[in-house]
Amino acid sequence: MRINKSWTLAALAAVGLAAAIAVGTPRLKAAAPDKKGKPPAPLEFTARDVVRLAPHALITDLNAPGSIQAVSQATVRAKLSAEVRRVLVREGERVTAGQVVAEFDTASLRAQAAERVATVESARAQLVQSERTRESNAQLVKQNFVSQNAFDSADAGYRAQRAAVDVAAAQLAQTQVLLNDAVVRSPIAGFVARRHVQPGEKVAFDAPLFAIVDLAQLEVQAQVPVSDVAQVLPGARAEVDVEGLPGRVFIGRVDRVNPSTEPGTRSIHVFVALDNAEAVLKSGMFARVRLRVGTAEAVPALPIAAVQVDAGQAFVWAIDEGKLSRRPIEVGRRDERAQLVEVKSGIGPGVAVLGSKFDNLRDGLAAVVLEGAAAGARIADREDSLPVTATSTN
């Protein structure tokens, strides 16, 4: 008998495809009823596949972005209008409190001071003469040689001259203050962050000269949402990650909490104090503050691996009355360290919940939790890689 070669090739291809499908597709032990109409075998899980709701005291990591700023910083301003003669420091240099950082030209002030010294001396000489005239008239009044009006006039001249001496002395003191202000000193210890002037410049009164920053004590100004700020207490330990310094964690303490929100942001500033004796951190660096907040009261929780999310809705697979049930739940705080998540509603404490993600699950499928010898046999069966309906994807 002659055999059509094309039909033979087609038959071999069909057999090969069927074999490939048989090898690549797991055998489902509980896929569908057999030809005799028997119900499918239930999905089998071991005790280590399931978890149950249990109370736990959760610790939550609250992350808040912020920036580092110096606790002590000062802007040095000009206290007089004059020409800058010398600038003694540059940006980045360390300065001490009271150190001279700049000097103004004082030629005009020195001339003014000399003039006012002379004015004071002249006023004092005139005061001596006025005092003598007053005392002489006082004696003559007692002897009735001059009238009382003459004495009163001499006394008024003496008082006026004494006031003139006081005015001249005050003007001289003012000039001496300006001479002292012509020598600019740093008000605090720290580093020069900004230098706004150069030698030879003419600056106006109150013009900024330098910005001095003390890096020994810094603080992070972090933004915390209003919903979480009630959990932040002064004195709480904080871990700070700083941009540009990967792998380093700086430990600080919550120093204070702002009593009002920032307009338009619905957040509150929390200030975390940082010790920076080695001056590793700089003012203006971006940082992220991590606060461990929680409550001593235990709350119902499940392992994070047991909770799945679909279209924004959290759910779990529960085994209830011998069937799989997809239960939507409401979740709360997450404890990333313990890998637990709070469950507010949707599941009871005694219900068995699949503790990890499985494929090929459908709502309403029959399911059982094996225990004892049966569970051991099931574990051995999985380790031998026999195909099962529910396959863990962990």
Short mmCIF file of C-alpha atoms in Angstrom, two decimals:
data_model
loop_
_atom_site.label_atom_id
_atom_site.label_comp_id
_atom_site.label_asym_id
_atom_site.label_seq_id
_atom_site.Cartn_x
_atom_site.Cartn_y
_atom_site.Cartn_z
CA MET A 1 0.00 0.00 0.00
CA ARG A 2 1.32 3.42 -0.90
CA ILE A 3 1.46 5.98 1.91
CA ASN A 4 1.17 9.66 1.19
CA LYS A 5 4.38 11.23 2.51
CA SER A 6 2.69 14.56 3.39
CA TRP A 7 0.08 12.82 5.55
CA THR A 8 2.87 10.99 7.37
CA LEU A 9 4.76 14.19 8.19
CA ALA A 10 1.56 15.86 9.43
CA ALA A 11 0.82 12.93 11.70
CA LEU A 12 4.33 12.98 13.20
CA ALA A 13 4.09 16.75 13.85
CA ALA A 14 0.78 16.32 15.65
CA VAL A 15 2.22 13.59 17.85
CA GLY A 16 5.25 15.76 18.67
CA LEU A 17 3.07 18.76 19.61
CA ALA A 18 0.89 16.62 21.84
CA ALA A 19 3.98 15.28 23.59
CA ALA A 20 5.38 18.76 24.12
CA ILE A 21 2.08 19.95 25.62
CA ALA A 22 1.98 16.92 27.89
CA VAL A 23 5.51 17.58 29.15
CA GLY A 24 5.16 21.39 29.55
CA THR A 25 1.79 21.42 31.31
CA PRO A 26 1.53 20.27 34.96
CA ARG A 27 -0.84 17.42 35.65
CA LEU A 28 -3.69 18.87 37.68
CA LYS A 29 -4.73 16.50 40.41
CA ALA A 30 -7.82 18.57 41.11
CA ALA A 31 -8.51 20.11 37.75
CA ALA A 32 -11.93 18.72 36.77
CA PRO A 33 -14.30 15.80 37.36
CA ASP A 34 -13.42 12.61 35.58
CA LYS A 35 -15.60 10.92 32.98
CA LYS A 36 -17.61 9.13 35.68
CA GLY A 37 -18.66 12.50 37.20
CA LYS A 38 -16.63 12.23 40.39
CA PRO A 39 -15.79 15.63 42.04
CA PRO A 40 -12.19 16.82 41.67
CA ALA A 41 -9.72 15.99 44.42
CA PRO A 42 -9.15 18.94 46.82
CA LEU A 43 -6.02 21.02 46.69
CA GLU A 44 -3.66 19.88 49.40
CA PHE A 45 -1.59 22.26 51.56
CA THR A 46 0.64 21.55 54.51
CA ALA A 47 0.65 23.38 57.82
CA ARG A 48 3.71 25.35 56.78
CA ASP A 49 1.80 26.68 53.76
CA VAL A 50 -0.77 28.47 55.90
CA VAL A 51 -0.73 31.23 58.51
CA ARG A 52 -3.34 32.67 60.83
CA LEU A 53 -4.10 36.14 62.07
CA ALA A 54 -2.23 36.82 65.32
CA PRO A 55 -1.62 39.88 67.52
CA HIS A 56 1.73 41.63 67.15
CA ALA A 57 3.17 44.92 68.37
CA LEU A 58 4.25 46.48 65.07
CA ILE A 59 7.21 48.80 64.66
CA THR A 60 6.89 51.10 61.66
CA ASP A 61 9.68 52.94 59.92
CA LEU A 62 8.54 56.47 59.20
CA ASN A 63 10.63 58.03 56.42
CA ALA A 64 10.74 61.80 56.10
CA PRO A 65 12.78 63.88 53.64
CA GLY A 66 14.55 67.00 54.81
CA SER A 67 17.68 69.13 54.68
CA ILE A 68 20.56 69.66 57.08
CA GLN A 69 21.04 73.07 58.61
CA ALA A 70 23.36 74.51 61.23
CA VAL A 71 21.96 75.23 64.66
CA SER A 72 24.33 78.17 65.08
CA GLN A 73 25.00 80.44 62.11
CA ALA A 74 25.52 84.16 61.72
CA THR A 75 25.60 86.79 58.99
CA VAL A 76 28.29 89.38 59.73
CA ARG A 77 27.15 92.84 58.56
CA ALA A 78 28.88 96.18 58.22
CA LYS A 79 28.27 98.52 61.15
CA LEU A 80 29.49 101.55 59.25
CA SER A 81 29.69 102.87 55.72
CA ALA A 82 33.33 102.79 54.62
CA GLU A 83 35.86 101.25 52.29
CA VAL A 84 37.08 97.71 53.01
CA ARG A 85 40.85 97.82 53.50
CA ARG A 86 41.62 94.13 54.23
CA VAL A 87 39.78 90.81 54.08
CA LEU A 88 41.57 88.22 56.15
CA VAL A 89 39.58 85.00 55.55
CA ARG A 90 38.27 83.02 52.59
CA GLU A 91 35.31 80.72 52.09
CA GLY A 92 35.78 77.33 53.74
CA GLU A 93 38.28 78.53 56.34
CA ARG A 94 37.71 77.84 60.01
CA VAL A 95 37.40 80.86 62.32
CA THR A 96 37.15 81.26 66.06
CA ALA A 97 34.84 83.52 68.04
CA GLY A 98 36.30 87.03 68.16
CA GLN A 99 38.78 86.44 65.35
CA VAL A 100 39.42 89.46 63.07
CA VAL A 101 38.05 88.70 59.60
CA ALA A 102 38.17 92.12 57.91
CA GLU A 103 39.20 95.74 58.45
CA PHE A 104 37.81 99.03 57.12
CA ASP A 105 39.80 102.10 56.14
CA THR A 106 39.73 104.36 59.25
CA ALA A 107 41.58 107.46 58.03
CA SER A 108 38.49 109.68 58.12
CA LEU A 109 37.37 108.19 61.44
CA ARG A 110 40.75 108.85 63.03
CA ALA A 111 40.63 112.47 61.87
CA GLN A 112 37.11 112.78 63.23
CA ALA A 113 38.19 111.27 66.53
CA ALA A 114 41.07 113.78 66.85
CA GLU A 115 38.69 116.65 66.16
CA ARG A 116 36.26 115.49 68.78
CA VAL A 117 39.01 114.99 71.35
CA ALA A 118 39.92 118.65 70.85
CA THR A 119 36.26 119.64 71.14
CA VAL A 120 36.01 117.83 74.44
CA GLU A 121 39.14 119.54 75.78
CA SER A 122 37.87 122.95 74.73
CA ALA A 123 34.48 122.35 76.31
CA ARG A 124 36.10 121.26 79.55
CA ALA A 125 38.30 124.37 79.65
CA GLN A 126 35.25 126.58 79.18
CA LEU A 127 33.47 124.61 81.87
CA VAL A 128 36.28 125.41 84.33
CA GLN A 129 35.97 129.10 83.55
CA SER A 130 32.18 129.01 83.90
CA GLU A 131 32.50 127.25 87.23
CA ARG A 132 34.84 129.93 88.54
CA THR A 133 32.51 132.71 87.44
CA ARG A 134 29.57 130.99 89.12
CA GLU A 135 31.45 130.53 92.43
CA SER A 136 32.60 134.17 92.38
CA ASN A 137 29.08 135.45 91.83
CA ALA A 138 27.84 133.21 94.60
CA GLN A 139 30.21 134.93 97.07
CA LEU A 140 29.27 138.39 95.79
CA VAL A 141 25.56 137.70 96.17
CA LYS A 142 26.11 136.85 99.83
CA GLN A 143 27.87 140.22 100.29
CA ASN A 144 25.17 142.05 98.26
CA PHE A 145 27.71 143.26 95.71
CA VAL A 146 25.81 141.71 92.75
CA SER A 147 22.17 141.00 92.20
CA GLN A 148 20.57 137.60 92.31
CA ASN A 149 19.93 137.85 88.57
CA ALA A 150 23.64 138.14 87.92
CA PHE A 151 24.26 134.93 89.87
CA ASP A 152 21.45 133.12 88.11
CA SER A 153 22.92 134.07 84.75
CA ALA A 154 26.35 132.77 85.75
CA ASP A 155 24.80 129.57 87.09
CA ALA A 156 22.87 128.99 83.83
CA GLY A 157 26.07 129.52 81.82
CA TYR A 158 27.86 126.95 83.97
CA ARG A 159 25.10 124.37 83.51
CA ALA A 160 25.02 124.93 79.74
CA GLN A 161 28.76 124.48 79.50
CA ARG A 162 28.63 121.29 81.52
CA ALA A 163 26.02 119.95 79.06
CA ALA A 164 28.28 120.95 76.18
CA VAL A 165 31.08 118.86 77.70
CA ASP A 166 28.74 115.88 77.93
CA VAL A 167 27.69 116.30 74.29
CA ALA A 168 31.29 116.49 73.09
CA ALA A 169 32.24 113.42 75.14
CA ALA A 170 29.30 111.47 73.69
CA GLN A 171 30.31 112.37 70.15
CA LEU A 172 33.83 111.23 70.86
CA ALA A 173 32.56 107.94 72.28
CA GLN A 174 30.47 107.43 69.15
CA THR A 175 33.53 107.89 66.97
CA GLN A 176 35.47 105.43 69.10
CA VAL A 177 32.68 102.87 68.64
CA LEU A 178 32.94 103.32 64.86
CA LEU A 179 36.68 102.83 65.08
CA ASN A 180 36.10 99.57 66.96
CA ASP A 181 33.50 98.49 64.41
CA ALA A 182 35.99 99.14 61.64
CA VAL A 183 37.72 95.95 62.83
CA VAL A 184 35.27 93.15 61.91
CA ARG A 185 35.29 90.09 64.16
CA SER A 186 33.54 86.75 63.87
CA PRO A 187 30.71 86.49 66.42
CA ILE A 188 30.87 82.67 66.56
CA ALA A 189 33.28 79.82 65.90
CA GLY A 190 32.76 77.93 62.67
CA PHE A 191 33.49 78.03 58.96
CA VAL A 192 33.21 80.87 56.47
CA ALA A 193 30.33 79.84 54.21
CA ARG A 194 30.07 83.07 52.17
CA ARG A 195 32.33 86.06 51.61
CA HIS A 196 30.46 88.99 50.10
CA VAL A 197 33.21 91.65 49.94
CA GLN A 198 36.64 92.23 48.44
CA PRO A 199 39.38 94.66 49.50
CA GLY A 200 38.79 98.15 48.12
CA GLU A 201 35.00 97.91 47.98
CA LYS A 202 32.89 100.68 49.48
CA VAL A 203 30.08 99.09 51.47
CA ALA A 204 26.99 100.64 53.00
CA PHE A 205 25.83 100.37 56.56
CA ASP A 206 24.30 96.94 57.34
CA ALA A 207 25.63 95.38 54.12
CA PRO A 208 26.39 91.63 54.47
CA LEU A 209 30.09 90.82 54.72
CA PHE A 210 30.36 87.13 55.71
CA ALA A 211 28.19 84.11 56.52
CA ILE A 212 29.65 82.02 59.34
CA VAL A 213 28.33 78.49 59.98
CA ASP A 214 29.07 76.36 63.02
CA LEU A 215 29.11 72.71 61.87
CA ALA A 216 29.67 71.20 65.31
CA GLN A 217 25.94 70.89 65.95
CA LEU A 218 23.53 70.35 63.07
CA GLU A 219 19.87 69.52 62.74
CA VAL A 220 17.72 67.99 60.03
CA GLN A 221 14.55 69.84 59.22
CA ALA A 222 12.35 66.96 58.07
CA GLN A 223 8.82 67.13 56.70
CA VAL A 224 6.42 64.69 58.36
CA PRO A 225 2.80 64.23 57.20
CA VAL A 226 0.16 65.48 59.60
CA SER A 227 -1.28 61.97 59.83
CA ASP A 228 1.99 60.60 61.29
CA VAL A 229 3.24 63.48 63.42
CA ALA A 230 1.33 62.29 66.51
CA GLN A 231 3.67 59.27 66.65
CA VAL A 232 6.81 61.45 66.70
CA LEU A 233 7.93 62.36 70.21
CA PRO A 234 10.85 64.58 71.30
CA GLY A 235 13.85 62.49 72.30
CA ALA A 236 13.02 59.64 69.90
CA ARG A 237 15.98 57.97 68.17
CA ALA A 238 16.34 58.74 64.47
CA GLU A 239 18.51 57.27 61.72
CA VAL A 240 19.62 59.73 59.05
CA ASP A 241 20.78 58.83 55.53
CA VAL A 242 22.59 61.67 53.78
CA GLU A 243 22.77 62.14 50.04
CA GLY A 244 26.36 61.89 48.86
CA LEU A 245 27.43 59.66 51.75
CA PRO A 246 26.14 56.19 50.78
CA GLY A 247 26.49 53.39 53.26
CA ARG A 248 26.74 55.71 56.27
CA VAL A 249 23.95 56.07 58.79
CA PHE A 250 24.03 58.97 61.26
CA ILE A 251 22.20 58.67 64.57
CA GLY A 252 20.26 61.63 65.91
CA ARG A 253 17.46 62.52 68.29
CA VAL A 254 14.19 64.34 67.73
CA ASP A 255 14.83 67.73 69.28
CA ARG A 256 11.49 69.46 68.72
CA VAL A 257 8.33 69.40 66.62
CA ASN A 258 6.91 72.50 64.98
CA PRO A 259 3.48 73.34 66.44
CA SER A 260 1.98 74.39 63.08
CA THR A 261 1.78 72.98 59.58
CA GLU A 262 3.55 74.39 56.57
CA PRO A 263 1.11 76.34 54.36
CA GLY A 264 0.10 74.41 51.26
CA THR A 265 1.95 71.20 52.16
CA ARG A 266 -0.09 69.65 55.00
CA SER A 267 3.17 68.62 56.63
CA ILE A 268 4.91 69.56 59.87
CA HIS A 269 8.59 70.22 60.36
CA VAL A 270 10.36 67.88 62.77
CA PHE A 271 13.88 68.86 63.85
CA VAL A 272 16.40 66.07 64.46
CA ALA A 273 19.62 67.03 66.25
CA LEU A 274 22.89 65.59 64.88
CA ASP A 275 26.35 65.63 66.41
CA ASN A 276 28.93 66.60 63.79
CA ALA A 277 32.16 67.02 65.74
CA GLU A 278 34.23 65.81 62.77
CA ALA A 279 32.51 68.24 60.38
CA VAL A 280 31.67 65.42 57.93
CA LEU A 281 28.19 66.77 57.29
CA LYS A 282 27.64 70.15 55.67
CA SER A 283 24.81 72.61 55.93
CA GLY A 284 22.32 72.31 53.06
CA MET A 285 22.82 68.58 52.39
CA PHE A 286 19.71 66.59 51.51
CA ALA A 287 18.85 63.89 54.05
CA ARG A 288 16.20 61.29 54.78
CA VAL A 289 15.18 60.70 58.37
CA ARG A 290 14.01 57.25 59.43
CA LEU A 291 12.03 57.11 62.66
CA ARG A 292 10.94 53.89 64.29
CA VAL A 293 7.44 54.47 65.60
CA GLY A 294 4.95 52.00 66.95
CA THR A 295 2.68 51.11 69.81
CA ALA A 296 2.93 48.75 72.73
CA GLU A 297 -0.62 47.57 71.99
CA ALA A 298 -0.67 44.43 69.84
CA VAL A 299 -2.76 44.54 66.66
CA PRO A 300 -3.95 41.67 64.39
CA ALA A 301 -1.33 41.05 61.72
CA LEU A 302 -0.35 38.66 58.94
CA PRO A 303 2.97 38.09 57.15
CA ILE A 304 3.39 40.52 54.27
CA ALA A 305 3.90 37.57 51.89
CA ALA A 306 0.35 36.36 52.58
CA VAL A 307 -1.24 39.60 51.38
CA GLN A 308 -1.71 40.23 47.66
CA VAL A 309 -2.97 43.33 45.87
CA ASP A 310 -5.14 43.48 42.78
CA ALA A 311 -6.29 46.82 41.33
CA GLY A 312 -5.45 48.56 44.58
CA GLN A 313 -7.45 46.10 46.72
CA ALA A 314 -5.60 43.92 49.21
CA PHE A 315 -6.79 40.32 49.54
CA VAL A 316 -5.79 36.92 50.90
CA TRP A 317 -6.58 33.33 49.97
CA ALA A 318 -8.34 31.68 52.89
CA ILE A 319 -9.28 28.02 53.39
CA ASP A 320 -12.71 28.09 54.94
CA GLU A 321 -15.01 25.06 55.30
CA GLY A 322 -12.92 23.03 52.87
CA LYS A 323 -12.89 25.61 50.08
CA LEU A 324 -10.62 28.32 48.83
CA SER A 325 -12.01 31.79 49.40
CA ARG A 326 -10.59 35.05 48.09
CA ARG A 327 -11.09 37.51 50.95
CA PRO A 328 -10.67 41.28 50.46
CA ILE A 329 -9.09 42.80 53.55
CA GLU A 330 -8.28 46.25 54.90
CA VAL A 331 -4.64 46.65 55.84
CA GLY A 332 -2.93 49.19 58.10
CA ARG A 333 0.64 49.72 59.22
CA ARG A 334 3.53 47.64 57.89
CA ASP A 335 6.48 46.44 59.92
CA GLU A 336 9.19 45.96 57.31
CA ARG A 337 11.68 44.58 59.81
CA ALA A 338 9.34 41.82 61.04
CA GLN A 339 7.66 41.49 57.61
CA LEU A 340 4.19 41.89 59.12
CA VAL A 341 1.20 43.97 58.08
CA GLU A 342 -1.77 45.02 60.21
CA VAL A 343 -5.15 43.61 59.15
CA LYS A 344 -8.03 45.85 60.21
CA SER A 345 -10.91 43.86 58.76
CA GLY A 346 -11.87 41.11 56.33
CA ILE A 347 -10.52 37.99 58.05
CA GLY A 348 -10.95 36.31 61.42
CA PRO A 349 -8.18 35.11 63.73
CA GLY A 350 -8.91 31.39 63.33
CA VAL A 351 -9.09 31.21 59.54
CA ALA A 352 -6.22 29.48 57.70
CA VAL A 353 -4.63 31.81 55.15
CA LEU A 354 -2.12 30.82 52.48
CA GLY A 355 1.17 32.25 53.64
CA SER A 356 2.68 32.77 50.19
CA LYS A 357 1.63 33.28 46.61
CA PHE A 358 0.33 30.26 44.65
CA ASP A 359 -0.66 30.07 40.98
CA ASN A 360 -3.71 28.36 39.50
CA LEU A 361 -6.00 29.29 42.38
CA ARG A 362 -9.71 29.95 41.92
CA ASP A 363 -12.40 30.99 44.31
CA GLY A 364 -14.46 28.02 45.50
CA LEU A 365 -11.97 25.24 44.76
CA ALA A 366 -11.89 22.43 47.32
CA ALA A 367 -8.84 22.65 49.58
CA VAL A 368 -7.55 20.91 52.70
CA VAL A 369 -4.67 21.44 55.11
CA LEU A 370 -2.77 18.19 55.70
CA GLU A 371 -1.26 17.39 59.05
CA GLY A 372 1.01 14.70 60.46
CA ALA A 373 2.14 11.87 58.18
CA ALA A 374 0.03 13.10 55.30
CA ALA A 375 1.74 16.47 55.42
CA GLY A 376 5.17 14.80 55.44
CA ALA A 377 4.27 12.70 52.44
CA ARG A 378 3.00 15.81 50.65
CA ILE A 379 6.27 17.66 51.33
CA ALA A 380 8.27 14.73 49.98
CA ASP A 381 6.01 14.64 46.97
CA ARG A 382 6.75 18.34 46.25
CA GLU A 383 10.47 17.84 46.70
CA ASP A 384 10.33 15.11 44.06
CA SER A 385 8.95 17.82 41.70
CA LEU A 386 5.69 15.99 40.99
CA PRO A 387 3.21 18.34 39.32
CA VAL A 388 0.47 19.76 41.56
CA THR A 389 -2.45 22.04 40.93
CA ALA A 390 -1.31 24.83 43.28
CA THR A 391 2.30 25.76 42.64
CA SER A 392 4.10 28.12 44.98
CA THR A 393 5.87 30.99 43.24
CA ASN A 394 8.08 31.86 46.21
#
